[in-house]
């Protein structure tokens, strides 16, 4: 079974069980209305030694920061502010006190920067490698929440920053170049929290998610849930090092991917530039389609690459 096959199986199995007001599986976070026009959003992500990180290639401090960053990115992708987190750790006997303290200090440093409280967790031992599980909780106005299912035909598709840098960094790390700029980027992702909150306040922003498994794979989640297709221009994709294939297929960039009402796109772009003082990347359009498919073009000419994102199985 694939990663997404198992998630679909779980989702179907639980269809008959009451949700008690929580939204179903499928978005970056689940959402619960809490009254007064406000919602809580909740997400969780695991990081497993040997799968998501190698202890000899990352410092405990950086790993602590990254464990929180990847979760804050999922809250940002909903358009609201992260407010609280829970941290669970399974540590093997050979993991020394110094490592554990540095890990928690890295987590604390990012939590302080983003004004996120630590409100619980669990600590246990592990027979094999370090396991980290983080829950992140966001809070905001219900009308600010952006869902993967909200893209509309004609919308302009944007990404919030350069793609592929993290995957290039992982390549460097695996080849022994742990000190490269891309390797540092891979170990220290910056969640687009401020941008996510701003996008949440914009009615012309329809669908949003964060890119964790690569553009080719993650955009398809929006297309599937919004019942549409997409046309992407490869030369418009902001590719780290000019490497388009890595930008499209590489994982762990944690940049926001979102769609904007086409009539409002021009004004949206100019306000974005004014506020954030950085470029915004218009990479294509949402199209009418029977299946969630991406059509690629290069300088306007259709191409047929075999590009896939990252999956765990
Ligand atoms: P993300 O990359 O944004 O963290 P994922 O691709 O990991 O999202 O997960 C997609 C959706 O499936 C999310 O809504 C997530 O909560 C849900 N999900 C993933 N794994 C499980 C699981 N084992 N049980 C229930 N829901 C899951
Ligand atoms: Mg996500």
Tab-separated table of C-alpha atoms and ligand atoms in Angstrom:
chain	number	residue	atom	x	y	z
A	1	UNK	CA	0.000	0.000	0.000
A	2	UNK	CA	1.236	3.534	-0.753
A	3	UNK	CA	1.397	6.298	1.879
A	4	UNK	CA	-1.725	7.928	0.411
A	5	UNK	CA	-3.441	4.536	-0.057
A	6	UNK	CA	-3.130	3.956	3.701
A	7	UNK	CA	-4.388	7.493	4.491
A	8	UNK	CA	-7.435	6.913	2.212
A	9	UNK	CA	-8.081	3.572	3.950
A	10	UNK	CA	-7.976	5.218	7.389
A	11	UNK	CA	-10.230	8.072	6.224
A	12	UNK	CA	-12.861	5.626	4.836
A	13	UNK	CA	-12.706	3.419	7.938
A	14	UNK	CA	-13.534	6.399	10.148
A	15	UNK	CA	-16.277	7.873	7.913
A	16	UNK	CA	-19.014	6.442	10.131
A	17	UNK	CA	-17.517	7.744	13.405
A	18	UNK	CA	-18.784	11.128	14.638
A	19	UNK	CA	-16.343	14.005	14.016
A	20	UNK	CA	-17.701	16.083	16.932
A	21	UNK	CA	-17.323	19.236	14.834
A	22	UNK	CA	-13.766	18.575	13.583
A	23	UNK	CA	-13.078	18.629	9.834
A	24	UNK	CA	-12.193	15.332	8.108
A	25	UNK	CA	-8.714	14.096	7.188
A	26	UNK	CA	-7.195	15.634	4.065
A	27	UNK	CA	-5.957	19.172	4.700
A	28	UNK	CA	-2.731	20.490	6.266
A	29	UNK	CA	-4.644	20.813	9.562
A	30	UNK	CA	-8.031	19.759	10.835
A	31	UNK	CA	-10.312	22.650	11.860
A	32	UNK	CA	-12.666	23.065	14.856
A	33	UNK	CA	-15.018	26.070	15.237
A	34	UNK	CA	-14.759	27.345	18.841
A	35	UNK	CA	-17.431	30.070	18.821
A	36	UNK	CA	-17.218	33.833	18.364
A	37	UNK	CA	-16.335	33.288	14.688
A	38	UNK	CA	-13.018	31.663	15.651
A	39	UNK	CA	-11.451	28.289	14.894
A	40	UNK	CA	-8.644	26.116	16.182
A	41	UNK	CA	-6.529	24.225	13.634
A	42	UNK	CA	-4.452	21.180	14.611
A	43	UNK	CA	-1.724	19.246	12.816
A	44	UNK	CA	0.918	16.646	13.677
A	45	UNK	CA	4.131	15.493	11.987
A	46	UNK	CA	6.716	12.861	12.864
A	47	UNK	CA	10.441	12.943	12.290
A	48	UNK	CA	12.190	9.596	12.436
A	49	UNK	CA	15.967	9.100	12.598
A	50	UNK	CA	17.212	7.448	9.407
A	51	UNK	CA	14.102	8.538	7.470
A	52	UNK	CA	13.890	12.294	8.056
A	53	UNK	CA	17.319	13.031	9.499
A	54	UNK	CA	20.738	11.544	10.209
A	55	UNK	CA	22.101	12.343	13.672
A	56	UNK	CA	25.686	12.644	12.363
A	57	UNK	CA	24.638	15.210	9.731
A	58	UNK	CA	22.486	17.543	11.822
A	59	UNK	CA	22.993	19.178	15.195
A	60	UNK	CA	20.468	18.486	17.952
A	61	UNK	CA	19.702	22.223	18.080
A	62	UNK	CA	18.907	22.398	14.362
A	63	UNK	CA	16.782	19.270	14.595
A	64	UNK	CA	14.779	20.779	17.458
A	65	UNK	CA	14.071	23.865	15.343
A	66	UNK	CA	13.187	21.829	12.255
A	67	UNK	CA	10.759	19.598	14.195
A	68	UNK	CA	8.740	22.663	15.119
A	69	UNK	CA	9.228	24.464	11.786
A	70	UNK	CA	7.628	21.702	9.695
A	71	UNK	CA	4.534	21.794	11.915
A	72	UNK	CA	4.294	25.601	11.957
A	73	UNK	CA	4.378	25.421	8.163
A	74	UNK	CA	1.174	23.309	8.180
A	75	UNK	CA	-0.552	25.863	10.454
A	76	UNK	CA	0.642	28.727	8.215
A	77	UNK	CA	-0.826	26.840	5.241
A	78	UNK	CA	-4.293	27.180	6.820
A	79	UNK	CA	-3.990	30.997	6.965
A	80	UNK	CA	-3.950	31.397	10.770
A	81	UNK	CA	-1.458	32.023	13.569
A	82	UNK	CA	0.288	29.118	15.344
A	83	UNK	CA	-0.272	29.498	19.091
A	84	UNK	CA	0.659	26.260	20.864
A	85	UNK	CA	2.547	23.009	20.449
A	86	UNK	CA	3.034	19.588	22.085
A	87	UNK	CA	6.356	17.740	21.856
A	88	UNK	CA	6.829	13.955	22.196
A	89	UNK	CA	10.246	12.331	22.151
A	90	UNK	CA	11.420	8.712	22.088
A	91	UNK	CA	15.155	8.668	22.796
A	92	UNK	CA	17.549	5.681	22.616
A	93	UNK	CA	19.820	4.942	25.605
A	94	UNK	CA	22.917	6.157	23.735
A	95	UNK	CA	21.387	9.648	23.385
A	96	UNK	CA	23.156	11.795	25.996
A	97	UNK	CA	21.638	14.509	28.194
A	98	UNK	CA	23.565	17.186	26.295
A	99	UNK	CA	21.954	16.121	22.975
A	100	UNK	CA	18.460	16.155	24.498
A	101	UNK	CA	18.992	19.581	26.092
A	102	UNK	CA	20.293	21.072	22.841
A	103	UNK	CA	17.348	19.603	20.941
A	104	UNK	CA	14.858	21.212	23.323
A	105	UNK	CA	16.784	24.514	23.199
A	106	UNK	CA	16.521	24.539	19.388
A	107	UNK	CA	12.789	23.865	19.679
A	108	UNK	CA	12.472	26.625	22.311
A	109	UNK	CA	14.387	29.121	20.193
A	110	UNK	CA	11.994	28.756	17.232
A	111	UNK	CA	8.945	28.669	19.525
A	112	UNK	CA	10.059	31.950	21.106
A	113	UNK	CA	10.661	33.530	17.708
A	114	UNK	CA	7.147	32.621	16.512
A	115	UNK	CA	5.468	33.220	19.890
A	116	UNK	CA	4.246	29.622	20.251
A	117	UNK	CA	3.638	28.030	23.685
A	118	UNK	CA	4.693	24.470	24.572
A	119	UNK	CA	1.667	23.006	26.394
A	120	UNK	CA	2.435	19.284	26.689
A	121	UNK	CA	3.944	16.182	25.140
A	122	UNK	CA	5.426	12.837	26.138
A	123	UNK	CA	8.923	11.490	26.816
A	124	UNK	CA	9.909	7.852	26.469
A	125	UNK	CA	12.758	5.549	25.451
A	126	UNK	CA	13.395	4.036	22.022
A	127	UNK	CA	14.953	0.711	20.988
A	128	UNK	CA	15.957	2.095	17.604
A	129	UNK	CA	16.806	5.705	16.787
A	130	UNK	CA	15.298	9.028	17.821
A	131	UNK	CA	11.578	9.535	17.115
A	132	UNK	CA	10.027	12.993	17.343
A	133	UNK	CA	6.345	13.817	17.176
A	134	UNK	CA	5.077	17.378	17.286
A	135	UNK	CA	1.508	18.656	17.415
A	136	UNK	CA	0.920	22.284	16.442
A	137	UNK	CA	-2.234	24.271	17.112
A	138	UNK	CA	-3.299	27.495	15.414
A	139	UNK	CA	-6.083	29.920	16.182
A	140	UNK	CA	-7.801	32.506	13.988
A	141	UNK	CA	-10.947	33.838	12.363
A	142	UNK	CA	-13.029	31.200	10.556
A	143	UNK	CA	-13.147	33.330	7.384
A	144	UNK	CA	-9.321	33.353	7.200
A	145	UNK	CA	-9.019	29.555	6.889
A	146	UNK	CA	-7.745	28.444	3.468
A	147	UNK	CA	-8.466	24.901	2.353
A	148	UNK	CA	-6.941	22.686	-0.322
A	149	UNK	CA	-10.441	22.195	-1.763
A	150	UNK	CA	-11.077	25.866	-2.631
A	151	UNK	CA	-9.235	26.344	-5.969
A	152	UNK	CA	-11.417	27.591	-8.841
A	153	UNK	CA	-10.970	27.274	-12.596
A	154	UNK	CA	-9.032	30.300	-13.889
A	155	UNK	CA	-7.205	30.954	-10.584
A	156	UNK	CA	-3.565	31.983	-10.831
A	157	UNK	CA	-1.175	29.590	-9.028
A	158	UNK	CA	1.632	31.020	-6.894
A	159	UNK	CA	4.492	29.729	-4.764
A	160	UNK	CA	5.876	31.773	-1.874
A	161	UNK	CA	9.584	31.212	-2.563
A	162	UNK	CA	12.346	29.231	-4.222
A	163	UNK	CA	11.891	25.449	-4.537
A	164	UNK	CA	14.383	22.581	-4.583
A	165	UNK	CA	16.979	24.081	-2.227
A	166	UNK	CA	16.229	21.596	0.530
A	167	UNK	CA	16.545	18.591	-1.789
A	168	UNK	CA	19.838	19.956	-3.181
A	169	UNK	CA	20.962	20.296	0.446
A	170	UNK	CA	20.044	16.693	1.204
A	171	UNK	CA	22.036	15.606	-1.869
A	172	UNK	CA	25.028	17.584	-0.547
A	173	UNK	CA	24.669	16.017	2.929
A	174	UNK	CA	24.513	12.478	1.514
A	175	UNK	CA	27.659	13.224	-0.514
A	176	UNK	CA	29.435	14.443	2.617
A	177	UNK	CA	29.188	18.229	1.994
A	178	UNK	CA	27.375	19.041	5.220
A	179	UNK	CA	28.587	22.669	5.234
A	180	UNK	CA	27.030	23.858	1.944
A	181	UNK	CA	24.410	26.663	1.937
A	182	UNK	CA	21.789	24.245	0.618
A	183	UNK	CA	22.646	21.716	3.374
A	184	UNK	CA	22.072	24.475	5.957
A	185	UNK	CA	18.750	25.305	4.270
A	186	UNK	CA	17.741	21.627	4.454
A	187	UNK	CA	18.455	21.520	8.199
A	188	UNK	CA	16.901	24.925	8.988
A	189	UNK	CA	13.630	25.373	7.075
A	190	UNK	CA	11.840	28.704	7.662
A	191	UNK	CA	8.044	28.266	7.821
A	192	UNK	CA	6.184	31.083	6.015
A	193	UNK	CA	4.130	31.971	9.085
A	194	UNK	CA	3.818	35.708	8.491
A	195	UNK	CA	2.955	35.193	4.829
A	196	UNK	CA	0.369	32.499	5.671
A	197	UNK	CA	-1.414	34.818	8.098
A	198	UNK	CA	-1.464	37.653	5.558
A	199	UNK	CA	-2.784	35.340	2.826
A	200	UNK	CA	-5.469	34.223	5.290
A	201	UNK	CA	-6.829	37.772	5.426
A	202	UNK	CA	-7.090	38.043	1.609
A	203	UNK	CA	-10.463	36.977	0.188
A	204	UNK	CA	-8.985	36.623	-3.324
A	205	UNK	CA	-6.749	33.781	-2.067
A	206	UNK	CA	-8.743	30.591	-2.585
A	207	UNK	CA	-6.802	27.330	-1.972
A	208	UNK	CA	-3.572	27.010	-0.008
A	209	UNK	CA	-1.182	24.335	1.277
A	210	UNK	CA	2.513	24.065	2.085
A	211	UNK	CA	4.917	22.173	-0.166
A	212	UNK	CA	6.507	19.359	1.819
A	213	UNK	CA	6.607	16.504	-0.724
A	214	UNK	CA	7.424	18.499	-3.878
A	215	UNK	CA	5.312	20.716	-6.149
A	216	UNK	CA	4.394	17.876	-8.565
A	217	UNK	CA	2.896	15.794	-5.785
A	218	UNK	CA	1.487	18.507	-3.515
A	219	UNK	CA	-0.305	20.544	-6.189
A	220	UNK	CA	-2.177	17.330	-7.083
A	221	UNK	CA	-3.727	17.334	-3.576
A	222	UNK	CA	-5.262	20.755	-4.330
A	223	UNK	CA	-6.370	19.554	-7.782
A	224	UNK	CA	-7.933	16.365	-6.401
A	225	UNK	CA	-9.870	18.113	-3.626
A	226	UNK	CA	-10.870	21.074	-5.857
A	227	UNK	CA	-11.856	18.819	-8.824
A	228	UNK	CA	-9.709	20.612	-11.393
A	229	UNK	CA	-6.423	20.504	-13.317
A	230	UNK	CA	-3.460	22.847	-13.679
A	231	UNK	CA	-1.281	24.306	-16.407
A	232	UNK	CA	2.258	25.105	-15.212
A	233	UNK	CA	5.044	26.941	-17.045
A	234	UNK	CA	8.363	25.381	-16.001
A	235	UNK	CA	10.401	28.514	-16.706
A	236	UNK	CA	8.258	30.449	-14.207
A	237	UNK	CA	9.113	28.039	-11.368
A	238	UNK	CA	11.699	29.571	-9.008
A	239	UNK	CA	14.188	26.687	-9.074
A	240	UNK	CA	17.172	26.684	-6.684
A	241	UNK	CA	20.370	26.470	-8.712
A	242	UNK	CA	18.268	26.505	-11.920
A	243	UNK	CA	17.470	22.799	-11.340
A	244	UNK	CA	13.822	22.504	-12.442
A	245	UNK	CA	13.444	18.763	-11.873
A	246	UNK	CA	14.649	19.033	-8.251
A	247	UNK	CA	12.423	22.099	-7.712
A	248	UNK	CA	9.385	20.156	-8.912
A	249	UNK	CA	10.107	16.741	-7.340
A	250	UNK	CA	12.256	17.509	-4.276
A	251	UNK	CA	10.673	17.583	-0.839
A	252	UNK	CA	10.880	19.673	2.341
A	253	UNK	CA	10.853	23.187	0.895
A	254	UNK	CA	7.986	24.303	3.185
A	255	UNK	CA	6.995	27.146	0.867
A	256	UNK	CA	3.338	28.089	0.544
A	257	UNK	CA	1.460	27.093	-2.615
A	258	UNK	CA	-1.761	29.032	-3.218
A	259	UNK	CA	-4.292	30.083	-5.841
A	260	UNK	CA	-5.718	33.564	-6.425
A	261	UNK	CA	-8.845	34.800	-8.236
A	262	UNK	CA	-7.560	35.862	-11.669
A	263	UNK	CA	-9.355	39.256	-11.777
A	264	UNK	CA	-7.676	40.250	-8.507
A	265	UNK	CA	-4.221	38.846	-9.316
A	266	UNK	CA	-2.569	42.044	-10.556
A	267	UNK	CA	-3.548	44.121	-7.511
A	268	UNK	CA	-2.720	41.187	-5.222
A	269	UNK	CA	0.802	40.937	-6.683
A	270	UNK	CA	1.549	44.623	-6.245
A	271	UNK	CA	0.322	44.671	-2.615
A	272	UNK	CA	2.313	41.524	-1.884
A	273	UNK	CA	5.500	43.096	-3.272
A	274	UNK	CA	4.928	46.286	-1.331
A	275	UNK	CA	4.424	44.485	1.989
A	276	UNK	CA	6.971	41.679	1.724
A	277	UNK	CA	9.585	43.430	-0.451
A	278	UNK	CA	10.324	40.174	-2.240
A	279	UNK	CA	9.336	38.563	-5.531
A	280	UNK	CA	6.147	36.535	-5.902
A	281	UNK	CA	6.099	33.610	-8.306
A	282	UNK	CA	3.143	33.150	-10.656
A	283	UNK	CA	3.722	29.625	-11.992
A	284	UNK	CA	0.491	28.819	-13.833
A	285	UNK	CA	-3.287	28.484	-13.852
A	286	UNK	CA	-6.036	26.241	-12.530
A	287	UNK	CA	-7.867	24.588	-15.450
A	288	UNK	CA	-11.118	22.687	-15.951
A	289	UNK	CA	-10.271	18.956	-16.024
A	290	UNK	CA	-11.904	15.588	-15.322
A	291	UNK	CA	-8.879	14.359	-13.407
A	292	UNK	CA	-6.332	16.058	-11.109
A	293	UNK	CA	-3.635	16.374	-13.761
A	294	UNK	CA	-0.840	18.913	-14.275
A	295	UNK	CA	-0.073	19.949	-17.882
A	296	UNK	CA	3.446	21.335	-18.226
A	297	UNK	CA	4.752	23.815	-20.753
A	298	UNK	CA	8.180	25.247	-21.479
A	299	UNK	CA	8.084	28.737	-23.029
A	300	UNK	CA	4.447	28.039	-23.912
A	301	UNK	CA	5.150	24.724	-25.673
A	302	UNK	CA	3.624	21.602	-24.075
A	303	UNK	CA	6.092	19.073	-22.637
A	304	UNK	CA	5.498	15.641	-21.090
A	305	UNK	CA	7.974	15.052	-18.238
A	306	UNK	CA	7.644	12.074	-15.856
A	307	UNK	CA	7.831	14.176	-12.717
A	308	UNK	CA	6.697	12.803	-9.380
A	309	UNK	CA	7.033	14.174	-5.860
A	310	UNK	CA	8.347	12.436	-2.770
A	311	UNK	CA	6.440	9.599	-1.031
A	312	UNK	CA	7.415	7.636	2.055
A	313	UNK	CA	6.587	4.110	0.771
B	1	LIG	P1	1.201	17.203	5.340
B	1	LIG	O1	2.272	16.881	4.350
B	1	LIG	O2	0.547	18.519	5.121
B	1	LIG	O3	1.661	17.011	6.781
B	1	LIG	P2	0.237	14.610	4.795
B	1	LIG	O4	0.467	14.451	3.332
B	1	LIG	O5	1.226	14.021	5.759
B	1	LIG	O6	0.050	16.161	5.106
B	1	LIG	O7	-1.188	14.053	5.173
B	1	LIG	C1	-2.314	14.322	4.366
B	1	LIG	C2	-3.563	14.246	5.231
B	1	LIG	O8	-3.702	12.944	5.783
B	1	LIG	C3	-3.547	15.197	6.425
B	1	LIG	O9	-4.862	15.687	6.609
B	1	LIG	C4	-3.129	14.296	7.587
B	1	LIG	O10	-3.648	14.767	8.810
B	1	LIG	C5	-3.764	12.975	7.207
B	1	LIG	N1	-3.025	11.795	7.712
B	1	LIG	C6	-1.775	11.389	7.408
B	1	LIG	N2	-1.462	10.245	8.034
B	1	LIG	C7	-2.541	9.887	8.781
B	1	LIG	C8	-2.850	8.812	9.656
B	1	LIG	N3	-1.972	7.836	9.913
B	1	LIG	N4	-4.080	8.797	10.226
B	1	LIG	C9	-4.969	9.775	9.995
B	1	LIG	N5	-4.745	10.816	9.174
B	1	LIG	C10	-3.552	10.884	8.560
B	2	LIG	MG1	1.323	20.360	4.694
